[in-house]
Tab-separated table of C-alpha atoms and ligand atoms in Angstrom:
chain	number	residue	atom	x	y	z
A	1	UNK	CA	60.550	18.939	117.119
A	2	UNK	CA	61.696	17.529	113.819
A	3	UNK	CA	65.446	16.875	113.561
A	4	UNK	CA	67.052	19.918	110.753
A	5	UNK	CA	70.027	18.782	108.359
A	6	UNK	CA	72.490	21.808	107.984
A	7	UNK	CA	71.555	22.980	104.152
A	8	UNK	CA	75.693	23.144	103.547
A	9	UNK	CA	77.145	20.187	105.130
A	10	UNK	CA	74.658	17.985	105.941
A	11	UNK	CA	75.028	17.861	110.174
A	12	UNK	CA	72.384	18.083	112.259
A	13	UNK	CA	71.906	21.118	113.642
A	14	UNK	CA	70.486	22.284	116.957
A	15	UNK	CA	69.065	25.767	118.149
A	16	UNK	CA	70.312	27.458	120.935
A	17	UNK	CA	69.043	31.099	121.475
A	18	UNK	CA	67.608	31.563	118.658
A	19	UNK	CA	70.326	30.260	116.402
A	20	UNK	CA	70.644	27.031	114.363
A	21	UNK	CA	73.802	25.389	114.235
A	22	UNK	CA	75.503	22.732	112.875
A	23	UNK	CA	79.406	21.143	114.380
A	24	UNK	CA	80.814	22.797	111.474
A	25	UNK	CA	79.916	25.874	112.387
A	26	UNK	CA	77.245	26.863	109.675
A	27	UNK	CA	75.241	28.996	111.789
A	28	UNK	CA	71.284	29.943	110.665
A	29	UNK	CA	69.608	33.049	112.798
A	30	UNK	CA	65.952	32.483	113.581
A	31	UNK	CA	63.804	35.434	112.957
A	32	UNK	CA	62.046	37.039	115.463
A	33	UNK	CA	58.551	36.168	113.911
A	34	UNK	CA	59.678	32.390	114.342
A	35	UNK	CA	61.100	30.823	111.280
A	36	UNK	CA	64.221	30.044	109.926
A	37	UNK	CA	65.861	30.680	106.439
A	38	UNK	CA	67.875	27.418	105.324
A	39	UNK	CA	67.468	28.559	101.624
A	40	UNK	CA	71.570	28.973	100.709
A	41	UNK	CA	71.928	31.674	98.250
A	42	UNK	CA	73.620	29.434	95.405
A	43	UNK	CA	70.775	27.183	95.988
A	44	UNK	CA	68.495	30.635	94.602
A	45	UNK	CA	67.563	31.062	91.417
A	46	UNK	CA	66.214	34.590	92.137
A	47	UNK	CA	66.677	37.014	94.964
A	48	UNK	CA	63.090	36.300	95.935
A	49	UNK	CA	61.688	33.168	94.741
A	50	UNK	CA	58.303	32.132	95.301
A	51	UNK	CA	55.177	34.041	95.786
A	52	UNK	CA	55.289	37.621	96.176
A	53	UNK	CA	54.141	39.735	98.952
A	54	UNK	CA	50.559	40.242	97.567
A	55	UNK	CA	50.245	36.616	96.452
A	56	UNK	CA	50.807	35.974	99.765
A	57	UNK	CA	48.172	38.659	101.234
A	58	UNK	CA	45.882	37.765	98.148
A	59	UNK	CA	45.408	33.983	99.554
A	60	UNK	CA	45.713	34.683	103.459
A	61	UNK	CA	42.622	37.203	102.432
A	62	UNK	CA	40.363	34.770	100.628
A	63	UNK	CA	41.889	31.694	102.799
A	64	UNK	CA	40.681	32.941	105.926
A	65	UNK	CA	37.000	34.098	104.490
A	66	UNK	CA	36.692	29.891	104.871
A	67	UNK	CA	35.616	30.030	101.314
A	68	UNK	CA	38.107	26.484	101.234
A	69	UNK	CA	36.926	24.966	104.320
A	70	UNK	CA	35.285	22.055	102.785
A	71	UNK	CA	38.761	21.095	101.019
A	72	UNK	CA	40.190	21.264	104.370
A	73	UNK	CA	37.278	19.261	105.909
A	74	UNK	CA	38.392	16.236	103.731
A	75	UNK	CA	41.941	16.253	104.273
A	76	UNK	CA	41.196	16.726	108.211
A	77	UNK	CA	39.305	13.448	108.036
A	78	UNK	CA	42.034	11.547	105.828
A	79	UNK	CA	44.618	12.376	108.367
A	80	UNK	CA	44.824	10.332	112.021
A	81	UNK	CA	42.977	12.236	114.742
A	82	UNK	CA	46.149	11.961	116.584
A	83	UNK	CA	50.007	12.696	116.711
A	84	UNK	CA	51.474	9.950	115.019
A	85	UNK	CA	55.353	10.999	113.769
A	86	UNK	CA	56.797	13.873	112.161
A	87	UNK	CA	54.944	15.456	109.323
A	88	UNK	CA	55.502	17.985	106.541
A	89	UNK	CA	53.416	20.416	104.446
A	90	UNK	CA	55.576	21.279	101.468
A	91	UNK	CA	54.752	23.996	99.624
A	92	UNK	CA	53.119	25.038	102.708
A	93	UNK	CA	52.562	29.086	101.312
A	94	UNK	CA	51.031	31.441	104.416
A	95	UNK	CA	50.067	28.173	106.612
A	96	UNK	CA	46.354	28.128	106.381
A	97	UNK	CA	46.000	24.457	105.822
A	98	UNK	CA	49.179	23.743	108.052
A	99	UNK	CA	47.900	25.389	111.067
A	100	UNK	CA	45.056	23.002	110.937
A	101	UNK	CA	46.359	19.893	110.371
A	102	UNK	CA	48.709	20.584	112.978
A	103	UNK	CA	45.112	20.460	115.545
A	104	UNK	CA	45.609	17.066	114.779
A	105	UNK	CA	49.009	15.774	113.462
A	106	UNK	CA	50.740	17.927	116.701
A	107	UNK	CA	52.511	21.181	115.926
A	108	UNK	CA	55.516	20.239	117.771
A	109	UNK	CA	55.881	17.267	114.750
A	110	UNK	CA	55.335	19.517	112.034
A	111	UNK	CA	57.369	21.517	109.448
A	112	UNK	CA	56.004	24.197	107.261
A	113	UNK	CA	58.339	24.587	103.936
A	114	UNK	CA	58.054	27.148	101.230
A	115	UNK	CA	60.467	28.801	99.282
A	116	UNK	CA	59.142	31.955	99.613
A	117	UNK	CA	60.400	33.863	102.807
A	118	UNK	CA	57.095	36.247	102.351
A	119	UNK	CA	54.725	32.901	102.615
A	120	UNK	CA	56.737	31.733	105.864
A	121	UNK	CA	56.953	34.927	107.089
A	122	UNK	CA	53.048	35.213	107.046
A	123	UNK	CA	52.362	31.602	108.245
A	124	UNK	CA	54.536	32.375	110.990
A	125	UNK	CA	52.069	34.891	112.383
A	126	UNK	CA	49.755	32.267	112.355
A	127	UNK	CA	51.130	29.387	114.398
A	128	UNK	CA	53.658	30.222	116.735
A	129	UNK	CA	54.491	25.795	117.556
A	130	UNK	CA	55.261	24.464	114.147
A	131	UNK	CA	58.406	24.557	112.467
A	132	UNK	CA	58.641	26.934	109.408
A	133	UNK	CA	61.432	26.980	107.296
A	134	UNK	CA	62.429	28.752	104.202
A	135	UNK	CA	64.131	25.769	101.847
A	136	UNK	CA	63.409	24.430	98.502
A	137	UNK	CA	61.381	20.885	98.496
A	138	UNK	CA	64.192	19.965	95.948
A	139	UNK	CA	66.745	20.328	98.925
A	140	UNK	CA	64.595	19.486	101.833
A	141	UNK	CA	66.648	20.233	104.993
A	142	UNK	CA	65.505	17.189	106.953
A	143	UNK	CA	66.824	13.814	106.685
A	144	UNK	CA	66.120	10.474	105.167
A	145	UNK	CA	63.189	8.345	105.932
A	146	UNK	CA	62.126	10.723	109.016
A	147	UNK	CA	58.944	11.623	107.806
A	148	UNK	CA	55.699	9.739	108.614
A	149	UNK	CA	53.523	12.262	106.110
A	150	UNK	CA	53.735	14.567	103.747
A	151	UNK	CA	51.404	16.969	102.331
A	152	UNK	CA	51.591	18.818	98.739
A	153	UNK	CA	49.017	20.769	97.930
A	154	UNK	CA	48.890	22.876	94.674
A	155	UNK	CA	52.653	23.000	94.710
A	156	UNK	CA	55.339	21.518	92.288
A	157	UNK	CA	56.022	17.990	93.252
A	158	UNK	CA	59.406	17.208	94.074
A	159	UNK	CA	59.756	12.986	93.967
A	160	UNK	CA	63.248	12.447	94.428
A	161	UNK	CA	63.392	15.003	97.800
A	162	UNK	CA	59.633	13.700	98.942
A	163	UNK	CA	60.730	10.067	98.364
A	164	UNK	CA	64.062	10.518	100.262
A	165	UNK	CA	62.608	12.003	103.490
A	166	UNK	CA	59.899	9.842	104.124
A	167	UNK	CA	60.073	6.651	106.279
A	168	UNK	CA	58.823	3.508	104.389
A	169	UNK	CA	55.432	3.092	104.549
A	170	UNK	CA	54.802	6.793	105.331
A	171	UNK	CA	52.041	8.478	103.516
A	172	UNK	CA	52.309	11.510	100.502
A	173	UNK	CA	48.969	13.644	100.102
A	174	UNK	CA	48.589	15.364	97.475
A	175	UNK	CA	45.883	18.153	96.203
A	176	UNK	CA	45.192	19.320	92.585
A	177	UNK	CA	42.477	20.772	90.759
A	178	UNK	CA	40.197	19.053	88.684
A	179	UNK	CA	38.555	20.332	85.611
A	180	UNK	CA	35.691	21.766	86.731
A	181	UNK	CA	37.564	24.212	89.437
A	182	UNK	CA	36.885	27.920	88.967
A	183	UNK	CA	35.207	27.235	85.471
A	184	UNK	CA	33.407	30.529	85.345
A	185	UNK	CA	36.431	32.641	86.117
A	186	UNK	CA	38.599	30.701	83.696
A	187	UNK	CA	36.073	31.006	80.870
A	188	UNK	CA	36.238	35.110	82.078
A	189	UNK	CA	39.994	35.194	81.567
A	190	UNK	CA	40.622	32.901	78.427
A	191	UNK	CA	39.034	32.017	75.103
A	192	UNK	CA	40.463	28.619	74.841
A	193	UNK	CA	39.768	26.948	78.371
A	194	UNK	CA	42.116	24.106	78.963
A	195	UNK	CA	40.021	20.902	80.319
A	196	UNK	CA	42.510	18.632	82.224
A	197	UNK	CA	42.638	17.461	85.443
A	198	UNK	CA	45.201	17.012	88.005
A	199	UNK	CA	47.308	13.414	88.666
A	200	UNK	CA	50.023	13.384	90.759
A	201	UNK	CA	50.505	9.777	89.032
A	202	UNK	CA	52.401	11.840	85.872
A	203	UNK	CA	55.057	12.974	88.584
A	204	UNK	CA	54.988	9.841	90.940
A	205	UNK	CA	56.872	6.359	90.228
A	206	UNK	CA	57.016	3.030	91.879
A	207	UNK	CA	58.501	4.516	94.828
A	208	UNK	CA	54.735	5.391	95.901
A	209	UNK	CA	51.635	3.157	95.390
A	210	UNK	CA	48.301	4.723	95.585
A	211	UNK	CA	46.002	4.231	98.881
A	212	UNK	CA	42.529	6.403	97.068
A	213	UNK	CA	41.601	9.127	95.121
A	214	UNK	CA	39.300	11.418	95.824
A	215	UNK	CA	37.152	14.335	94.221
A	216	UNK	CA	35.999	16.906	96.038
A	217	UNK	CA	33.636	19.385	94.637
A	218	UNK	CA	31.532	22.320	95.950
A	219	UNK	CA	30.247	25.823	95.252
A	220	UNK	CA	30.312	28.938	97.337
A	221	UNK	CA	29.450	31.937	95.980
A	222	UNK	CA	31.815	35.062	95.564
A	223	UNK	CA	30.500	38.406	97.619
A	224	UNK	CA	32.839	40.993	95.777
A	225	UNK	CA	35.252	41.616	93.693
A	226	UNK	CA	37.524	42.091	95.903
A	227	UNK	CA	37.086	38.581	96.912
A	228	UNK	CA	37.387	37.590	92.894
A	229	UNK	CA	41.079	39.619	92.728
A	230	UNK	CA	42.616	37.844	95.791
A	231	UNK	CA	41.551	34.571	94.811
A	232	UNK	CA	42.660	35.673	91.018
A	233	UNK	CA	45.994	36.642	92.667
A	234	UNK	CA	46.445	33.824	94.455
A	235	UNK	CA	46.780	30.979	91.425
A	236	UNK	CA	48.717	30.837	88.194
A	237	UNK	CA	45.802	32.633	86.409
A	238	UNK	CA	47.497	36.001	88.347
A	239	UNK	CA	50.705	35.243	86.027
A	240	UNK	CA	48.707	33.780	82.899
A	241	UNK	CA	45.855	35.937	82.005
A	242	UNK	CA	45.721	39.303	80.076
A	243	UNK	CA	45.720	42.156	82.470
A	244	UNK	CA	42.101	43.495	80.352
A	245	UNK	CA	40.517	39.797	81.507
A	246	UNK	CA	42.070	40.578	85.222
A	247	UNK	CA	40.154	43.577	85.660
A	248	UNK	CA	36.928	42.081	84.401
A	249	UNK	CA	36.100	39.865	86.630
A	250	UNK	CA	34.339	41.448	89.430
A	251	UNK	CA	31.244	40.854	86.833
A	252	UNK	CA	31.640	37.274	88.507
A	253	UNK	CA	30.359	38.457	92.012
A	254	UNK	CA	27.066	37.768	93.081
A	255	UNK	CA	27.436	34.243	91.064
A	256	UNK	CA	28.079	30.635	91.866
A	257	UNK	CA	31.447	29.726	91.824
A	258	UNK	CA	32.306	25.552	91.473
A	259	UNK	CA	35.685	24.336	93.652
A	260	UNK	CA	36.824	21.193	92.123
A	261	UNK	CA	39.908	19.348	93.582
A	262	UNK	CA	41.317	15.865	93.773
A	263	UNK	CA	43.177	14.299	96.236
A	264	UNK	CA	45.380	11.434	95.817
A	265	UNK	CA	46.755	9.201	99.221
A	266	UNK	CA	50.196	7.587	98.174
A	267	UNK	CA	52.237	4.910	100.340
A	268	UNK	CA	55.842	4.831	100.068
A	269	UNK	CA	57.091	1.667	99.395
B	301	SAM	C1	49.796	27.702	94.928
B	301	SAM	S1	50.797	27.986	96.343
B	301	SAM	C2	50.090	26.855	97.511
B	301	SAM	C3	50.307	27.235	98.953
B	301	SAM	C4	49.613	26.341	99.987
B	301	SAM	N1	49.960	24.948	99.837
B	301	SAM	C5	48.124	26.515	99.907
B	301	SAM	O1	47.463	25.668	99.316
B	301	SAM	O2	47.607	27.522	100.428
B	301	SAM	C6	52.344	27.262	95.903
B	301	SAM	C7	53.458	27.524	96.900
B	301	SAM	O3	54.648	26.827	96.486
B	301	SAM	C8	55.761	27.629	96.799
B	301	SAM	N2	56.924	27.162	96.030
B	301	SAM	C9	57.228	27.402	94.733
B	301	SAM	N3	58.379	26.792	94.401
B	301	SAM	C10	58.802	26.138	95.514
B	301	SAM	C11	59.947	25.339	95.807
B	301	SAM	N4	60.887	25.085	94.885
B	301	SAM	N5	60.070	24.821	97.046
B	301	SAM	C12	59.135	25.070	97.997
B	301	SAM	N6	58.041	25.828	97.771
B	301	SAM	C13	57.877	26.346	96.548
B	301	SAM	C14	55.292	29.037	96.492
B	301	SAM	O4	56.073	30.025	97.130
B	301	SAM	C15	53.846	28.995	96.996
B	301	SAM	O5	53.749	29.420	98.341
B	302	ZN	ZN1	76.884	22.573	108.450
């Protein structure tokens, strides 16, 4: 299991039933579900940050109809068949994609982060092995240069904190979408579509070279509406778009749907 810095002091801590603890005495409960809240309240900006509850449901609903498979198909094949150090899926929401990179990268390596204690709650149903904390990637509770990989995908990227914990010449992966994704639901919701593609290159710096870049692109094709609304509520469109655009879109079903997403391979230096 990856080794956990204490989010107030800095220790390492170690579990015994059930609890995290640190010499100092900080002391961090485990839940029953499996995971363990290292998010300090001063370190909060709200009393829930994060995705909400149905953001949460919203993508474990249209996640698991496999819709995204393809995406995952990729990343599977970019990553080493085999265990090969500890890893770390930041950003990691309800654990779709982490429980199946952990079929390859080992569950007992692995750490599931997200700041919302909904998403970890949820991905903690799923895989009962991996490590799932609630912590900020700004203030990652793990220590310097212990990661081998880490994997962003559609989530804020934190340099300083990603560039800290992992070891030199471990690998960043990160996932964005590219300017084709979801054009037909975008042109539903706005009148001005904005055409730009993702580059983790704005947010990177000469701590990380880049290995490749890669587009992947597909269509599926959306059965209902309900599908449309959870994977509306699932991206920043849920937050963005006028509510009479929202309930519009279940004109969309029945009709192809492009997925357009890049992913970028980093080395730390
Ligand atoms: C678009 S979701 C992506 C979830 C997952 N990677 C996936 O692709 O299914 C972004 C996730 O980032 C989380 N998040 C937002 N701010 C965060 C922070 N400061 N630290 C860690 N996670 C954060 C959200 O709670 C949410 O689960
Ligand atoms: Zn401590």
């Amino acid at each position: 299991m990856p080794n956990l810095k204490c989010p107030s002091c800095d220790l390492p801590l170690s579990l015994t039933d059930n609890t995290w603890q640190c010499e100092a005495g900080h002391r961090f409960d485990r839940a029953r579900r499996g995971y363990t809240n290292l998010l300090l309240a001063q370190h909060r900006r709200s009393r829930s940050p994060g995705d909400d509850k149905a953001m949460v449901q919203a993508r474990t609903a249209f996640l698991d109809l496999g819709r995204y498979q393809p995406l995952a198909d990729v990343l599977l094949k970019a990553l080493p068949a085999k265990p090969d150090g500890d890893w770390l899926d930041l950003g990691c929401g309800e654990g779709w994609y982490s429980e199946q990179f952990a079929s390859q990268l080992g569950a007992e390596r692995g750490v599931g982060v997200d700041i919302s204690k909904f998403a970890i709650d949820a991905a903690a149903k799923r895989n009962k092995q991996l490590t799932w904390l609630v912590a900020s990637g700004a203030r990652l509770p793990l220590f310097d240069e212990s990661m081998a990989r880490v994997l962003v995908l559609f989530t804020r990227l934190f340099t300083d904190d990603i560039a800290r914990v992992l070891k030199p010449g471990g690998e960043l992966i990160v996932v964005g979408t590219g300017e084709n994704h979801l054009m037909p639901l975008r042109e539903a919701l706005y009148e001005d579509v904005r055409q730009s593609g993702f580059d983790a290159g704005k947010f990177l710096d000469d701590r990380f070279a880049l290995i490749d870049s890669e587009e992947v692109q597909f269509e599926w094709t959306p059965e209902d509406e309900q599908e449309l609304q959870n994977l509306l509520t699932m991206t920043p469109h849920h937050w963005r778009a006028k509510p009479s655009a929202k309930a519009d879109i279940g004109k969309l079903a029945g009709k192809v749907m492009p997925a357009h997403f890049i992913v970028q391979r980093y080395r730390k230096q």
